[in-house]
Amino acid sequence: MPYQAILEQIHAEIAPTLPQGRMPDYIPQLASVEPTRFGMAVCDTDGHFAAVGDAEERFSIQSISKVFTLTLAMQREGEALWRRVGREPSGTAFNSLVQLEFEHGIPRNPFINAGALVVTDMVISHQGDAKAALRDFARRLCGDDDVDYDYTVAESEAAKGHRNAAVAHFLKSFGNLDNHPDAVLDAYFHHCALSMSCAELARTFMYLARYGRNADGPIVTPSQAKYINSLMLTCGTYDAVGDFAYRVGLPAKSGVGGGIVAVMPGQFSVCVWAPGLNASGNSLAGTLALERFATLSGHSIF
Ligand code: DON
């Protein structure tokens, strides 16, 4: 598959759309990124790698980290995880409180903030230091030992995190957090603030393209890899998940830092970064780029 030529064609095609995205403005570190940045990288199961643009530039992975947190929780918790969090699309904003009240403190899925807070709570109970656990997991899977948190972003997330704090305390009031909300929030804000590049994220997500196996061994079972990919397909791109599945046809997880990672099981993992967002909070040019990638490569799960 001529991935390099495909990425270069996509880069040229989507360049005019880069300034059309809206920059996230809730913390200055995300608002100040140059909106015309663009990177894309793909790894395949035969060991090929292709990249274009700013694919080696690190950015704030934000909610993409929720896939790593879920993976860590699933490794220890297995099916018991689903007693505390659902696996249905929410149909509400990722930081909504309303649904949680009606549904008695059981978040709809692990990729909305409430669900990620519950899953983070599990990782703290299992491993103690959930910040080190997630950072070390990302380091191991991408093979880069200097992957780290952007501590300024983590501090800003905490300073502006009143809604997340409300969600965490709400969960605690329903008995769905074992640890103190402050500890859960601290780990969650750091997880969102992990800095990685497209190249690193494409490598890291290869365990989901290889039915749960990384190059150095099993990360999750083949069934668990299927579960995670299914959740990305149905819940991974916020409230635009139906439109995203229609256009791209691949399991994917986005973050408000403008990154999106998509997986074709058995074939490849692809990551795109373009910081301007659409109205749903997904990268505007990144969504277009993945739509073109699925079309030009001829690969989607459908
Ligand atoms: O929780 C927050 O407000 C941010 N860290 C947003 C993370 C993100 O990408 C969207 N979340 N689901």
Coordinates of C-alpha atoms and ligand atoms in Angstrom, one line a residue:
M1 CA 0.0 0.0 0.0
P2 CA 1.6 3.4 -1.0
Y3 CA 0.9 5.1 2.3
Q4 CA 3.4 7.8 1.8
A5 CA 1.9 9.0 -1.5
I6 CA -1.6 8.8 0.0
L7 CA -0.6 11.0 3.0
E8 CA 1.1 13.5 0.8
Q9 CA -2.0 13.8 -1.4
I10 CA -4.2 14.2 1.7
H11 CA -1.9 16.9 3.1
A12 CA -2.1 18.9 -0.2
E13 CA -5.9 18.5 -0.4
I14 CA -6.8 19.5 3.2
A15 CA -4.3 22.4 3.6
P16 CA -7.0 25.0 2.6
T17 CA -9.3 23.8 5.3
L18 CA -6.8 24.1 8.2
P19 CA -7.7 27.7 9.1
Q20 CA -11.4 26.9 9.2
G21 CA -11.3 25.1 12.5
R22 CA -12.1 26.7 15.8
M23 CA -9.4 26.6 18.5
P24 CA -10.3 25.3 21.9
D25 CA -10.2 28.4 24.2
Y26 CA -10.7 26.9 27.7
I27 CA -7.0 26.8 28.4
P28 CA -4.4 29.1 26.9
Q29 CA -2.0 26.3 26.0
L30 CA -4.5 24.8 23.6
A31 CA -5.7 28.2 22.3
S32 CA -2.2 29.4 21.4
V33 CA -1.2 26.5 19.1
E34 CA -0.8 27.6 15.4
P35 CA -4.1 26.5 13.7
T36 CA -2.3 25.6 10.4
R37 CA -0.2 22.8 12.0
F38 CA -0.9 19.4 10.4
G39 CA 0.6 16.0 10.9
M40 CA -0.4 12.5 10.0
A41 CA 1.3 9.1 10.5
V42 CA 0.4 5.5 9.7
C43 CA 1.9 2.2 10.9
D44 CA 0.8 -1.1 9.5
T45 CA 1.0 -4.7 10.7
D46 CA 3.8 -5.5 8.2
G47 CA 6.0 -3.0 9.9
H48 CA 5.7 -0.2 7.4
F49 CA 5.5 3.4 8.6
A50 CA 4.7 6.6 6.7
A51 CA 4.4 10.2 7.9
V52 CA 3.8 13.7 6.6
G53 CA 3.9 17.3 7.9
D54 CA 4.2 17.8 11.7
A55 CA 3.9 14.1 12.4
E56 CA 6.9 14.2 14.9
E57 CA 5.6 17.2 16.8
R58 CA 4.1 16.5 20.2
F59 CA 0.7 17.9 21.1
S60 CA -1.8 17.5 23.9
I61 CA -3.5 14.2 23.4
Q62 CA -6.4 15.1 25.7
S63 CA -9.2 12.5 25.5
I64 CA -7.2 10.1 23.4
S65 CA -5.7 9.2 26.8
K66 CA -9.1 7.7 27.7
V67 CA -8.3 4.7 25.5
F68 CA -5.1 4.1 27.5
T69 CA -6.9 4.5 30.9
L70 CA -9.6 2.0 29.7
T71 CA -7.0 -0.5 28.6
L72 CA -5.2 -0.3 32.0
A73 CA -8.4 -0.7 33.9
M74 CA -9.6 -3.6 31.7
Q75 CA -6.3 -5.5 32.2
R76 CA -7.0 -5.8 35.9
E77 CA -10.8 -5.4 36.2
G78 CA -12.0 -7.5 33.2
E79 CA -15.8 -7.7 32.9
A80 CA -16.5 -6.3 36.4
L81 CA -15.6 -2.9 34.9
W82 CA -19.1 -2.8 33.4
R83 CA -20.8 -2.8 36.8
R84 CA -19.7 0.8 37.2
V85 CA -19.8 2.2 33.7
G86 CA -22.0 1.6 30.6
R87 CA -21.1 1.1 27.0
E88 CA -23.7 3.1 25.1
P89 CA -23.2 6.4 23.2
S90 CA -24.3 9.2 25.4
G91 CA -25.9 11.6 22.9
T92 CA -24.9 14.4 25.3
A93 CA -21.8 16.6 25.5
F94 CA -18.7 14.8 26.9
N95 CA -18.8 16.9 30.1
S96 CA -22.5 16.7 30.8
L97 CA -23.9 16.3 34.3
V98 CA -27.6 15.8 33.5
Q99 CA -27.6 12.2 32.3
L100 CA -25.6 11.1 35.4
E101 CA -28.4 12.3 37.7
F102 CA -31.1 10.3 35.8
E103 CA -28.9 7.2 35.5
H104 CA -27.9 7.1 39.2
G105 CA -24.2 7.8 38.9
I106 CA -23.4 5.1 36.2
P107 CA -21.8 7.0 33.3
R108 CA -22.9 6.0 29.8
N109 CA -19.4 5.0 28.5
P110 CA -15.7 5.2 29.4
F111 CA -15.0 8.0 26.8
I112 CA -17.2 10.7 28.3
N113 CA -15.6 12.6 31.2
A114 CA -17.7 10.9 33.9
G115 CA -16.9 7.4 32.6
A116 CA -13.2 8.3 32.3
L117 CA -13.2 9.5 35.9
V118 CA -14.7 6.2 37.1
V119 CA -12.1 4.2 35.0
T120 CA -9.3 6.4 36.4
D121 CA -10.5 5.6 39.9
M122 CA -10.1 1.9 39.1
V123 CA -6.6 2.4 37.9
I124 CA -5.7 4.3 41.1
S125 CA -7.2 1.4 43.2
H126 CA -5.2 -1.2 41.1
Q127 CA -1.9 0.6 40.7
G128 CA -1.7 3.4 43.2
D129 CA 0.1 5.9 41.0
A130 CA -2.2 6.2 38.0
K131 CA -0.2 9.0 36.5
A132 CA 3.0 6.9 36.4
A133 CA 1.0 3.9 35.2
L134 CA -0.4 5.7 32.1
R135 CA 2.8 7.5 31.3
D136 CA 4.8 4.3 31.5
F137 CA 2.2 2.4 29.4
A138 CA 2.4 5.0 26.6
R139 CA 6.3 5.0 26.8
R140 CA 6.4 1.2 26.5
L141 CA 4.0 1.0 23.6
C142 CA 5.5 3.8 21.5
G143 CA 9.1 2.9 22.5
D144 CA 10.0 6.5 23.5
D145 CA 11.1 6.8 27.1
D146 CA 10.8 10.6 27.2
V147 CA 7.1 10.8 26.5
D148 CA 5.7 12.8 29.4
Y149 CA 3.0 15.1 30.7
D150 CA 2.9 18.8 29.9
Y151 CA 2.6 19.9 33.5
T152 CA 1.5 23.4 32.6
V153 CA -1.5 22.0 30.7
A154 CA -2.3 19.7 33.7
E155 CA -2.2 22.7 36.0
S156 CA -4.5 24.7 33.7
E157 CA -6.9 21.8 33.4
A158 CA -7.1 21.7 37.2
A159 CA -7.5 25.5 37.4
K160 CA -10.4 25.5 34.9
G161 CA -11.8 22.1 35.9
H162 CA -14.8 23.1 37.9
R163 CA -17.2 21.0 35.8
N164 CA -15.0 17.9 36.0
A165 CA -14.8 18.5 39.8
A166 CA -18.6 18.7 39.9
V167 CA -18.8 15.4 38.0
A168 CA -16.2 13.7 40.3
H169 CA -18.1 14.7 43.5
F170 CA -21.4 13.7 41.9
L171 CA -19.9 10.3 41.2
K172 CA -18.6 10.1 44.7
S173 CA -22.1 11.0 46.1
F174 CA -23.5 7.9 44.2
G175 CA -20.8 5.7 45.6
N176 CA -19.2 5.2 42.2
L177 CA -15.7 6.4 43.2
D178 CA -13.6 4.5 45.7
N179 CA -10.8 7.1 46.0
H180 CA -11.0 10.8 46.9
P181 CA -12.4 13.0 44.1
D182 CA -9.2 15.2 44.3
A183 CA -7.0 12.2 43.7
V184 CA -9.1 11.0 40.7
L185 CA -9.2 14.5 39.2
D186 CA -5.4 15.0 39.6
A187 CA -4.7 11.7 37.7
Y188 CA -7.4 12.6 35.1
F189 CA -6.1 16.1 34.4
H190 CA -2.5 14.7 33.9
H191 CA -3.8 11.9 31.6
C192 CA -5.4 14.6 29.4
A193 CA -2.1 16.5 29.4
L194 CA 0.1 13.7 28.0
S195 CA 2.1 15.1 25.1
M196 CA 2.7 12.7 22.1
S197 CA 3.2 13.0 18.4
C198 CA 1.2 11.4 15.6
A199 CA 4.1 9.0 15.0
E200 CA 4.1 8.0 18.6
L201 CA 0.4 7.6 18.8
A202 CA 0.2 5.6 15.6
R203 CA 2.8 3.2 17.1
T204 CA 1.1 3.1 20.5
F205 CA -2.3 2.1 19.1
M206 CA -0.9 -0.8 17.1
Y207 CA -2.0 -3.2 19.8
L208 CA -5.6 -2.5 18.7
A209 CA -4.7 -3.3 15.1
R210 CA -2.9 -6.5 16.2
Y211 CA -5.9 -8.0 18.1
G212 CA -4.4 -7.0 21.5
R213 CA -0.7 -7.7 20.9
N214 CA 2.1 -5.2 20.9
A215 CA 5.4 -6.2 19.3
D216 CA 6.7 -7.4 22.7
G217 CA 3.6 -9.4 23.8
P218 CA -0.1 -9.3 24.7
I219 CA -1.5 -6.1 26.1
V220 CA -5.1 -7.2 26.2
T221 CA -6.9 -10.3 25.0
P222 CA -8.3 -10.4 21.4
S223 CA -11.8 -10.1 22.9
Q224 CA -10.8 -7.0 24.9
A225 CA -9.2 -5.5 21.8
K226 CA -12.5 -6.0 20.0
Y227 CA -14.4 -4.4 23.0
I228 CA -12.1 -1.3 22.9
N229 CA -12.3 -0.9 19.1
S230 CA -16.1 -1.3 19.3
L231 CA -16.3 1.4 22.0
M232 CA -14.2 3.7 19.9
L233 CA -16.5 3.2 16.9
T234 CA -19.7 3.9 19.0
C235 CA -18.4 6.4 21.5
G236 CA -15.0 7.7 20.4
T237 CA -15.7 10.9 18.7
Y238 CA -18.1 12.7 21.0
D239 CA -21.6 13.6 19.9
A240 CA -20.6 13.4 16.2
V241 CA -19.9 9.6 16.4
G242 CA -22.6 8.7 13.9
D243 CA -21.4 11.2 11.3
F244 CA -17.8 10.1 11.9
A245 CA -18.6 6.4 11.5
Y246 CA -20.6 7.2 8.3
R247 CA -17.8 9.2 6.8
V248 CA -14.6 7.4 8.0
G249 CA -15.9 3.9 8.9
L250 CA -13.1 3.2 11.4
P251 CA -12.9 2.9 15.2
A252 CA -11.4 6.2 16.4
K253 CA -10.7 8.3 19.4
S254 CA -10.4 12.1 19.3
G255 CA -9.2 14.8 21.7
V256 CA -9.8 18.5 22.0
G257 CA -6.0 19.0 21.3
G258 CA -6.9 18.2 17.6
G259 CA -5.6 14.7 17.5
I260 CA -7.6 11.7 16.2
V261 CA -6.3 8.1 16.1
A262 CA -8.1 5.5 14.0
V263 CA -7.6 1.7 13.8
M264 CA -8.2 -0.8 11.0
P265 CA -8.0 -4.2 12.8
G266 CA -5.5 -6.5 11.1
Q267 CA -4.1 -3.7 9.0
F268 CA -3.0 -0.4 10.5
S269 CA -3.2 2.4 13.0
V270 CA -3.3 6.0 11.7
C271 CA -3.1 9.3 13.7
V272 CA -3.8 12.8 12.4
W273 CA -3.3 16.1 14.2
A274 CA -4.8 19.4 13.1
P275 CA -5.7 21.7 16.1
G276 CA -8.7 23.5 14.7
L277 CA -12.0 21.8 15.8
N278 CA -15.4 21.5 14.3
A279 CA -18.6 22.2 16.3
S280 CA -18.6 18.7 17.9
G281 CA -15.0 19.2 19.3
N282 CA -13.3 16.9 16.8
S283 CA -10.5 18.1 14.6
L284 CA -12.1 19.6 11.5
A285 CA -9.3 18.9 9.0
G286 CA -8.4 15.7 10.9
T287 CA -11.8 14.3 10.2
L288 CA -11.6 15.2 6.5
A289 CA -8.1 13.7 6.4
L290 CA -9.3 10.4 7.8
E291 CA -12.3 10.3 5.5
R292 CA -9.9 10.7 2.6
F293 CA -7.5 8.1 4.0
A294 CA -10.2 5.5 4.2
T295 CA -11.3 6.3 0.6
L296 CA -7.8 6.4 -0.9
S297 CA -6.5 3.3 0.9
G298 CA -9.7 1.4 0.3
H299 CA -9.9 0.4 3.9
S300 CA -12.8 0.7 6.4
I301 CA -14.3 -2.0 8.6
F302 CA -17.3 -2.0 6.4
Ligands
DON1 O1 -12.0 17.1 30.5 C1 -11.7 18.2 29.9 O2 -12.4 19.1 30.1 C2 -10.6 18.2 28.9 N1 -9.4 17.7 29.3 C3 -11.2 17.7 27.6 C4 -10.6 16.4 27.1 C5 -11.2 16.0 25.8 O3 -10.4 15.9 24.8 C6 -12.7 15.9 25.6 N2 -13.2 14.9 26.5 N3 -13.9 14.0 26.5

